[in-house]
Amino acid sequence: MMRQTVVLGAGMVGVSIAWHLQQRGHQVTLVDRRQPGRETSFGNAGIIQREAVRPYAFPRDMKTILSVLPNRRVDIRYRAAGMLNAASPLLSYWHNSSSRQYKKIVPEWASLIQLCLKAHGPMIEAASAEHLVRREGWLEIYRTQARLDKRIEEAEEARALYGVQFDVLDRAGVERKEPDLGSDIIGAIHWLDPWTVSDPGALVAAYADDVTKNGGEILQADIQKIEQVGERWRVVTQEQTLEADEVVVALGPWAGDWMKGLGYHFPTFVKRGYHMHYATKPPAKLNNWLMDAEVGYLLAPMNAGVRLTTGAELDRMESPADEQQLGAAEKVARSIFPLDERRDTAAWKGARPCLPDMKPVIGPAPRHPGLWLAFGHGHQGFTLGPATGQLLADMMQGMPTEIDMAPFRADRF
C-alpha cells in the first residue's frame, strides 16, 4: 500500500521533497497557503550556487562590526527591535562564526552544496525546464585589486578542497563579458560551476507541475493545525482535513513557529531581503549575473527585467518593509550599469530561514515518529532544495544517504 505523505510548504525545499517522495512511490499532498514557488523561493537571485561551499558567517572583526553600526551599509542592515527579538540565536550565530567553530562547520555545509547540480539536473529534465536554466556561471566583480586578490586565495582553497572551478578576469576580460559595465570595475572572478535561472519561481512551479503530473496533489490552503493521532498524522486546513502516515515540515521561515506547537523550540531567525526589477537604457544589455562583492548586492538578467537583490536585513519577519537598503543598492548599481526605470510598483520582500550554526535541519523529529523536518537553509534553499529532497526521501525510506546526515539532525540544539 502506498504511504500517504503530506509535505507542508511549497517552496523549493518542500516541492523537491514532494518530487523525490513521489518518485519513490509515496502518495504525496503538498500544502501551502500560496501557489508553489511564490514565497521565499520566488524572490532570490536565481543562482544554483555550486561555488558556495562556505556559509555566511557573522562578522567577528572589529573593523567590520564598527562599519555595520551606523546602519548604512548595503550588504547588511538591522533594526534594534529585530535584533532584540532574535538576541539569543544571533549570539549563538556569532559564537559559531569563530574561526574554531566555523572550521568544523564548513566541510559539513560543503557536503550538501556539492550535491546541488547533480540533484537539480534530473528535476530540470523531468520538468522540461531547460529553457529557464543557463550553465555559464556568474561574475563576482571588484573595484580594488587587494580585495580581488584575497578572494582569489579563498577561491583557490575552495578549488583544492571542494573542486570549485573558476577563472580570474582582468579589466579586459570583464569588458568582453560585460561591455556596458562602468570603469570602476577592475576585475572579477568568473565562477564556472553554478547554473543560473531566469525565473526562480517558475522553476519551482515547473517542479511542482511534475509532481502533479505523476499523481501528487497540491492543496492551496492555510494550515490550521498539525496533530498526531495514534500512529498517523492529521493536518487541518480551512479547506479540508488530511490524514497521513507521515508529515514533512518544510515551512521555511515559518517552520520555527509551527514547531513550537508540537513542543520543539528551534533557535530560528530570519534574514530579510528585497528585490526590484529594472529596464536598461538602450542599447545596454546585462549578459551575466553580477555580484558587486565589495558593496553587497546582485544584478541578474531575469525574464522580468534586471533584478537587483539586496543583502541581509536583520529584523522580525512581520515588520513593515523598509526600502532604504534597496535604494542604497540601486544608487551604487546605477553608477556601474545603465539601469533605467523600475518595473515593479513596490519592492518584493522575503525572509531567509536561518539557524545559528548555519546548517539546516534535515531528518526526523526527535520525539514524534512519522514527523520529518527540512528547514533552515539560510541563503541557499533554492540551491539545496533538490539535494535536501533526495536525502530526506532516502532517510524516510530507510536507505543509505549519499552524505553523513548527523550534522543536520534536529536534536543538535
Short mmCIF file of C-alpha atoms in Angstrom, two decimals:
data_model
loop_
_atom_site.label_atom_id
_atom_site.label_comp_id
_atom_site.label_asym_id
_atom_site.label_seq_id
_atom_site.Cartn_x
_atom_site.Cartn_y
_atom_site.Cartn_z
CA MET A 1 0.00 0.00 0.00
CA MET A 2 1.29 3.47 -0.89
CA ARG A 3 2.41 5.55 2.06
CA GLN A 4 0.45 8.77 2.37
CA THR A 5 2.69 11.76 3.00
CA VAL A 6 1.78 15.41 3.49
CA VAL A 7 4.52 17.96 2.79
CA LEU A 8 3.94 21.36 4.38
CA GLY A 9 5.48 24.20 2.39
CA ALA A 10 5.66 24.61 -1.39
CA GLY A 11 8.94 26.47 -1.77
CA MET A 12 11.95 24.91 -3.45
CA VAL A 13 12.66 22.66 -0.45
CA GLY A 14 9.10 21.38 0.03
CA VAL A 15 8.43 20.88 -3.68
CA SER A 16 11.72 18.99 -4.09
CA ILE A 17 10.87 16.71 -1.18
CA ALA A 18 7.45 16.02 -2.68
CA TRP A 19 9.08 15.28 -6.05
CA HIS A 20 11.52 12.75 -4.60
CA LEU A 21 8.89 11.05 -2.45
CA GLN A 22 6.61 10.78 -5.47
CA GLN A 23 9.47 9.12 -7.36
CA ARG A 24 9.74 6.56 -4.55
CA GLY A 25 6.07 5.63 -4.64
CA HIS A 26 4.57 7.80 -1.91
CA GLN A 27 1.14 9.31 -2.34
CA VAL A 28 2.04 12.96 -1.73
CA THR A 29 -0.06 16.01 -0.93
CA LEU A 30 1.78 19.33 -0.95
CA VAL A 31 0.14 22.05 1.17
CA ASP A 32 0.83 25.79 1.12
CA ARG A 33 -1.22 28.95 1.51
CA ARG A 34 0.13 30.16 -1.85
CA GLN A 35 0.95 28.57 -5.17
CA PRO A 36 4.31 26.73 -5.40
CA GLY A 37 7.34 28.98 -5.56
CA ARG A 38 5.58 32.23 -4.65
CA GLU A 39 7.16 32.95 -1.25
CA THR A 40 10.89 32.94 -0.39
CA SER A 41 11.79 30.83 -3.42
CA PHE A 42 10.29 33.45 -5.72
CA GLY A 43 12.50 36.36 -4.79
CA ASN A 44 16.07 35.09 -4.77
CA ALA A 45 18.91 35.80 -7.19
CA GLY A 46 18.27 32.67 -9.24
CA ILE A 47 21.68 31.00 -8.85
CA ILE A 48 22.24 27.32 -8.10
CA GLN A 49 25.42 28.06 -6.20
CA ARG A 50 27.82 25.14 -6.50
CA GLU A 51 30.65 27.51 -5.54
CA ALA A 52 29.05 28.46 -2.17
CA VAL A 53 31.00 25.95 -0.10
CA ARG A 54 31.32 28.39 2.79
CA PRO A 55 28.17 29.58 4.61
CA TYR A 56 27.73 33.24 5.51
CA ALA A 57 29.39 33.85 8.88
CA PHE A 58 28.56 36.60 11.37
CA PRO A 59 31.18 39.38 11.25
CA ARG A 60 33.74 38.93 14.03
CA ASP A 61 36.44 41.50 13.31
CA MET A 62 36.04 44.89 14.97
CA LYS A 63 36.58 46.87 11.76
CA THR A 64 33.58 45.22 10.09
CA ILE A 65 31.41 45.45 13.19
CA LEU A 66 32.12 49.17 13.55
CA SER A 67 31.30 49.73 9.87
CA VAL A 68 27.92 48.00 10.37
CA LEU A 69 26.90 50.05 13.41
CA PRO A 70 25.92 53.26 11.52
CA ASN A 71 23.40 51.07 9.65
CA ARG A 72 24.12 52.50 6.20
CA ARG A 73 25.78 49.52 4.52
CA VAL A 74 24.21 47.85 1.51
CA ASP A 75 25.14 44.26 2.40
CA ILE A 76 23.67 44.27 5.91
CA ARG A 77 21.11 46.41 7.74
CA TYR A 78 19.41 45.90 11.08
CA ARG A 79 16.64 47.20 13.30
CA ALA A 80 17.06 47.28 17.06
CA ALA A 81 13.71 45.59 17.74
CA GLY A 82 14.54 42.76 15.37
CA MET A 83 17.98 42.28 16.92
CA LEU A 84 16.50 42.13 20.42
CA ASN A 85 13.80 39.72 19.30
CA ALA A 86 16.44 37.31 17.96
CA ALA A 87 19.15 38.09 20.54
CA SER A 88 19.73 34.51 21.66
CA PRO A 89 20.08 32.86 18.22
CA LEU A 90 22.14 35.81 16.96
CA LEU A 91 24.54 35.43 19.89
CA SER A 92 24.84 31.73 19.06
CA TYR A 93 25.40 32.65 15.40
CA TRP A 94 28.22 34.96 16.46
CA HIS A 95 29.74 32.17 18.57
CA ASN A 96 29.54 29.64 15.73
CA SER A 97 31.29 32.11 13.43
CA SER A 98 34.51 31.95 15.46
CA SER A 99 37.39 30.51 13.47
CA ARG A 100 37.42 27.31 15.54
CA GLN A 101 33.70 26.60 15.19
CA TYR A 102 33.47 27.78 11.59
CA LYS A 103 36.30 25.47 10.55
CA LYS A 104 34.18 22.50 11.68
CA ILE A 105 31.01 23.74 10.02
CA VAL A 106 32.40 24.44 6.53
CA PRO A 107 33.02 20.82 5.42
CA GLU A 108 29.62 19.75 6.75
CA TRP A 109 27.92 22.56 4.84
CA ALA A 110 30.03 21.92 1.74
CA SER A 111 28.94 18.27 1.67
CA LEU A 112 25.42 19.50 0.87
CA ILE A 113 26.46 22.14 -1.64
CA GLN A 114 28.50 19.61 -3.61
CA LEU A 115 25.28 17.70 -4.39
CA CYS A 116 23.32 20.65 -5.76
CA LEU A 117 23.90 20.38 -9.52
CA LYS A 118 23.59 16.61 -9.59
CA ALA A 119 20.28 16.88 -7.71
CA HIS A 120 18.80 19.72 -9.80
CA GLY A 121 19.74 18.13 -13.14
CA PRO A 122 17.21 15.25 -13.25
CA MET A 123 14.44 17.51 -11.95
CA ILE A 124 15.11 20.15 -14.61
CA GLU A 125 14.96 17.45 -17.29
CA ALA A 126 11.83 15.79 -15.92
CA ALA A 127 10.06 19.16 -15.62
CA SER A 128 11.08 20.25 -19.17
CA ALA A 129 12.55 23.39 -17.62
CA GLU A 130 15.77 23.67 -19.64
CA HIS A 131 14.57 26.97 -21.13
CA LEU A 132 14.86 28.59 -17.68
CA VAL A 133 18.43 27.47 -16.98
CA ARG A 134 21.85 28.65 -18.14
CA ARG A 135 25.04 26.75 -17.38
CA GLU A 136 27.53 29.57 -17.80
CA GLY A 137 28.33 30.53 -14.20
CA TRP A 138 28.30 34.09 -12.86
CA LEU A 139 30.65 37.01 -12.16
CA GLU A 140 31.82 38.38 -8.81
CA ILE A 141 33.10 41.87 -9.61
CA TYR A 142 35.69 44.01 -7.79
CA ARG A 143 36.92 47.60 -7.68
CA THR A 144 40.15 47.05 -5.73
CA GLN A 145 42.98 44.66 -6.51
CA ALA A 146 43.63 43.84 -2.86
CA ARG A 147 40.07 42.63 -2.28
CA LEU A 148 40.15 40.65 -5.52
CA ASP A 149 43.48 39.04 -4.59
CA LYS A 150 42.11 37.98 -1.21
CA ARG A 151 39.06 36.45 -2.86
CA ILE A 152 41.26 34.61 -5.34
CA GLU A 153 43.10 32.99 -2.42
CA GLU A 154 39.77 31.81 -0.99
CA ALA A 155 38.69 30.53 -4.40
CA GLU A 156 41.91 28.57 -4.82
CA GLU A 157 41.35 26.93 -1.44
CA ALA A 158 37.77 26.05 -2.44
CA ARG A 159 39.10 24.51 -5.67
CA ALA A 160 41.67 22.43 -3.80
CA LEU A 161 39.27 21.20 -1.11
CA TYR A 162 35.91 21.03 -2.88
CA GLY A 163 36.53 21.06 -6.63
CA VAL A 164 35.16 24.56 -7.23
CA GLN A 165 36.05 25.83 -10.72
CA PHE A 166 36.69 29.48 -11.60
CA ASP A 167 38.55 31.89 -13.87
CA VAL A 168 40.08 35.22 -12.92
CA LEU A 169 39.26 38.13 -15.25
CA ASP A 170 41.21 41.35 -15.59
CA ARG A 171 39.58 44.56 -16.81
CA ALA A 172 39.80 43.47 -20.44
CA GLY A 173 38.22 40.13 -19.57
CA VAL A 174 35.38 41.86 -17.75
CA GLU A 175 34.76 44.14 -20.75
CA ARG A 176 34.48 41.13 -23.05
CA LYS A 177 31.78 39.69 -20.82
CA GLU A 178 30.07 42.98 -19.92
CA PRO A 179 30.95 45.85 -22.31
CA ASP A 180 28.45 48.21 -20.60
CA LEU A 181 29.95 47.90 -17.12
CA GLY A 182 31.49 51.01 -15.56
CA SER A 183 35.23 51.63 -15.48
CA ASP A 184 35.32 51.33 -11.66
CA ILE A 185 35.32 47.55 -12.04
CA ILE A 186 38.92 46.38 -12.45
CA GLY A 187 38.46 42.61 -12.37
CA ALA A 188 36.25 39.67 -11.45
CA ILE A 189 36.06 36.04 -10.54
CA HIS A 190 34.03 34.02 -13.02
CA TRP A 191 32.54 31.11 -11.07
CA LEU A 192 32.19 28.40 -13.71
CA ASP A 193 30.17 25.67 -11.98
CA PRO A 194 26.91 27.39 -11.00
CA TRP A 195 23.74 27.39 -13.05
CA THR A 196 21.54 30.47 -13.29
CA VAL A 197 17.75 30.63 -13.59
CA SER A 198 15.87 33.38 -15.41
CA ASP A 199 12.69 32.95 -13.31
CA PRO A 200 13.25 31.18 -9.96
CA GLY A 201 9.56 30.98 -9.09
CA ALA A 202 8.81 29.43 -12.47
CA LEU A 203 11.40 26.70 -11.90
CA VAL A 204 9.78 25.76 -8.58
CA ALA A 205 6.39 25.78 -10.28
CA ALA A 206 7.71 23.51 -13.05
CA TYR A 207 8.97 21.03 -10.46
CA ALA A 208 5.57 21.17 -8.74
CA ASP A 209 3.78 20.55 -12.04
CA ASP A 210 5.87 17.42 -12.46
CA VAL A 211 4.72 16.25 -9.03
CA THR A 212 1.07 16.56 -10.05
CA LYS A 213 1.74 15.01 -13.46
CA ASN A 214 2.91 11.89 -11.65
CA GLY A 215 -0.09 11.65 -9.33
CA GLY A 216 0.71 14.03 -6.49
CA GLU A 217 -1.74 16.63 -5.23
CA ILE A 218 -1.30 20.29 -4.36
CA LEU A 219 -3.65 21.91 -1.85
CA GLN A 220 -3.57 25.70 -1.64
CA ALA A 221 -4.88 26.39 1.85
CA ASP A 222 -3.96 27.89 5.20
CA ILE A 223 -2.70 25.28 7.65
CA GLN A 224 -4.61 25.48 10.92
CA LYS A 225 -3.37 22.51 12.95
CA ILE A 226 -0.88 19.62 12.85
CA GLU A 227 -1.50 16.76 15.27
CA GLN A 228 -0.56 13.14 15.83
CA VAL A 229 -3.46 10.72 16.13
CA GLY A 230 -2.26 7.29 17.19
CA GLU A 231 0.35 6.20 14.66
CA ARG A 232 -0.92 8.57 11.99
CA TRP A 233 -0.98 12.31 11.40
CA ARG A 234 -3.72 14.82 10.81
CA VAL A 235 -3.27 18.17 9.06
CA VAL A 236 -6.23 20.52 9.40
CA THR A 237 -6.66 23.31 6.85
CA GLN A 238 -9.56 25.67 6.23
CA GLU A 239 -10.33 23.63 3.11
CA GLN A 240 -10.17 20.07 4.39
CA THR A 241 -8.56 17.70 6.87
CA LEU A 242 -5.81 15.42 5.61
CA GLU A 243 -4.82 12.07 7.13
CA ALA A 244 -1.30 10.79 6.53
CA ASP A 245 1.28 8.24 7.57
CA GLU A 246 3.96 10.91 7.62
CA VAL A 247 4.23 14.70 7.63
CA VAL A 248 7.18 16.77 6.44
CA VAL A 249 7.60 20.31 7.79
CA ALA A 250 9.34 22.38 5.10
CA LEU A 251 7.85 25.74 6.01
CA GLY A 252 10.98 27.85 5.61
CA PRO A 253 10.91 30.96 7.83
CA TRP A 254 7.60 29.87 9.38
CA ALA A 255 8.86 26.45 10.49
CA GLY A 256 10.13 27.54 13.90
CA ASP A 257 6.76 28.93 14.99
CA TRP A 258 4.90 25.85 13.80
CA MET A 259 7.27 23.53 15.63
CA LYS A 260 6.57 25.30 18.94
CA GLY A 261 3.03 23.95 18.78
CA LEU A 262 4.49 20.43 18.82
CA GLY A 263 6.79 21.17 21.75
CA TYR A 264 10.00 21.99 19.86
CA HIS A 265 11.93 25.22 20.28
CA PHE A 266 14.43 25.68 17.48
CA PRO A 267 16.60 28.85 17.58
CA THR A 268 15.33 30.10 14.24
CA PHE A 269 15.71 33.65 12.96
CA VAL A 270 15.41 35.34 9.59
CA LYS A 271 17.49 37.49 7.30
CA ARG A 272 15.14 39.57 5.22
CA GLY A 273 15.87 40.63 1.67
CA TYR A 274 14.40 42.75 -1.14
CA HIS A 275 14.38 42.80 -4.91
CA MET A 276 13.32 45.14 -7.68
CA HIS A 277 13.27 44.78 -11.48
CA TYR A 278 14.59 47.42 -13.88
CA ALA A 279 14.67 48.18 -17.56
CA THR A 280 18.04 49.04 -19.12
CA LYS A 281 18.92 52.14 -21.08
CA PRO A 282 19.29 51.21 -24.77
CA PRO A 283 21.43 49.83 -26.23
CA ALA A 284 22.93 48.46 -22.98
CA LYS A 285 22.44 44.81 -22.12
CA LEU A 286 23.33 42.83 -19.00
CA ASN A 287 24.68 39.45 -20.12
CA ASN A 288 25.61 37.78 -16.83
CA TRP A 289 24.60 37.52 -13.21
CA LEU A 290 26.83 40.05 -11.39
CA MET A 291 27.59 40.30 -7.68
CA ASP A 292 29.10 43.59 -6.57
CA ALA A 293 31.10 41.86 -3.85
CA GLU A 294 32.59 44.93 -2.19
CA VAL A 295 29.18 46.57 -1.78
CA GLY A 296 26.82 43.63 -1.32
CA TYR A 297 24.05 43.41 -3.93
CA LEU A 298 23.47 41.37 -7.10
CA LEU A 299 22.21 42.18 -10.59
CA ALA A 300 20.58 39.39 -12.60
CA PRO A 301 19.17 39.43 -16.17
CA MET A 302 15.79 37.85 -15.41
CA ASN A 303 12.80 37.40 -17.69
CA ALA A 304 11.05 40.23 -15.83
CA GLY A 305 13.98 42.63 -16.28
CA VAL A 306 17.26 43.19 -14.48
CA ARG A 307 16.64 42.01 -10.92
CA LEU A 308 18.54 43.77 -8.14
CA THR A 309 18.66 41.73 -4.93
CA THR A 310 19.86 43.17 -1.64
CA GLY A 311 21.98 41.74 1.13
CA ALA A 312 20.59 40.83 4.56
CA GLU A 313 18.30 42.84 6.81
CA LEU A 314 18.11 41.65 10.42
CA ASP A 315 14.57 42.29 11.59
CA ARG A 316 11.39 40.49 12.56
CA MET A 317 9.77 38.77 9.63
CA GLU A 318 6.47 40.58 10.12
CA SER A 319 7.93 44.10 10.38
CA PRO A 320 6.94 46.57 7.63
CA ALA A 321 9.19 46.83 4.59
CA ASP A 322 11.96 49.40 4.63
CA GLU A 323 13.26 50.16 1.14
CA GLN A 324 16.26 52.24 2.23
CA GLN A 325 18.64 49.31 1.79
CA LEU A 326 17.28 48.72 -1.71
CA GLY A 327 17.60 52.42 -2.50
CA ALA A 328 21.23 52.46 -1.38
CA ALA A 329 22.00 49.41 -3.53
CA GLU A 330 20.22 50.92 -6.52
CA LYS A 331 22.26 54.13 -6.25
CA VAL A 332 25.53 52.18 -6.43
CA ALA A 333 24.24 49.87 -9.18
CA ARG A 334 23.31 52.83 -11.38
CA SER A 335 26.89 54.10 -11.08
CA ILE A 336 28.29 50.97 -12.74
CA PHE A 337 25.49 49.88 -15.09
CA PRO A 338 22.87 51.91 -17.05
CA LEU A 339 19.70 50.82 -15.29
CA ASP A 340 16.54 52.57 -16.46
CA GLU A 341 13.13 52.85 -14.76
CA ARG A 342 11.81 50.49 -12.09
CA ARG A 343 9.41 47.89 -13.43
CA ASP A 344 7.73 46.95 -10.13
CA THR A 345 5.34 49.20 -8.24
CA ALA A 346 6.88 48.16 -4.91
CA ALA A 347 9.88 46.15 -3.79
CA TRP A 348 9.42 42.46 -3.17
CA LYS A 349 10.28 41.45 0.41
CA GLY A 350 11.10 37.96 1.68
CA ALA A 351 12.81 36.22 4.57
CA ARG A 352 15.62 33.68 4.53
CA PRO A 353 15.12 30.95 7.19
CA CYS A 354 18.25 30.70 9.33
CA LEU A 355 19.71 28.66 12.19
CA PRO A 356 22.68 29.83 14.28
CA ASP A 357 25.10 27.10 13.21
CA MET A 358 24.48 27.97 9.53
CA LYS A 359 23.21 24.47 8.70
CA PRO A 360 19.65 23.30 8.01
CA VAL A 361 17.70 20.72 9.95
CA ILE A 362 17.13 17.67 7.75
CA GLY A 363 15.79 14.48 9.30
CA PRO A 364 13.29 13.01 11.77
CA ALA A 365 11.74 14.93 14.63
CA PRO A 366 13.25 13.55 17.85
CA ARG A 367 10.02 12.77 19.74
CA HIS A 368 7.38 12.18 17.05
CA PRO A 369 7.58 9.12 14.78
CA GLY A 370 6.42 9.96 11.29
CA LEU A 371 7.29 13.66 11.58
CA TRP A 372 10.15 14.82 9.36
CA LEU A 373 11.86 18.20 9.20
CA ALA A 374 13.61 20.20 6.47
CA PHE A 375 14.18 23.89 7.12
CA GLY A 376 16.83 26.48 8.00
CA HIS A 377 18.72 26.61 4.70
CA GLY A 378 19.59 30.30 5.09
CA HIS A 379 20.63 31.88 1.79
CA GLN A 380 20.65 28.56 -0.08
CA GLY A 381 17.20 27.00 -0.06
CA PHE A 382 16.91 27.47 -3.82
CA THR A 383 20.29 25.81 -4.34
CA LEU A 384 19.78 22.99 -1.83
CA GLY A 385 16.12 22.07 -2.25
CA PRO A 386 16.63 19.09 -4.62
CA ALA A 387 19.58 17.71 -2.62
CA THR A 388 17.52 18.02 0.55
CA GLY A 389 14.63 16.24 -1.14
CA GLN A 390 16.85 13.37 -2.22
CA LEU A 391 18.49 12.97 1.18
CA LEU A 392 15.29 13.21 3.20
CA ALA A 393 13.46 10.78 0.91
CA ASP A 394 16.31 8.30 1.36
CA MET A 395 16.08 8.69 5.14
CA MET A 396 12.31 8.21 5.10
CA GLN A 397 12.77 5.03 3.05
CA GLY A 398 15.44 3.72 5.43
CA MET A 399 18.04 3.85 2.65
CA PRO A 400 21.70 4.91 2.91
CA THR A 401 22.31 8.59 2.23
CA GLU A 402 25.00 9.96 -0.05
CA ILE A 403 26.49 12.06 2.75
CA ASP A 404 26.64 11.89 6.54
CA MET A 405 23.39 13.40 7.87
CA ALA A 406 24.47 13.62 11.53
CA PRO A 407 25.48 17.33 11.23
CA PHE A 408 21.90 18.18 10.19
CA ARG A 409 20.00 16.24 12.86
CA ALA A 410 17.22 18.04 14.71
CA ASP A 411 18.35 17.14 18.23
CA ARG A 412 21.66 19.05 17.93
CA PHE A 413 20.04 22.11 19.51
#
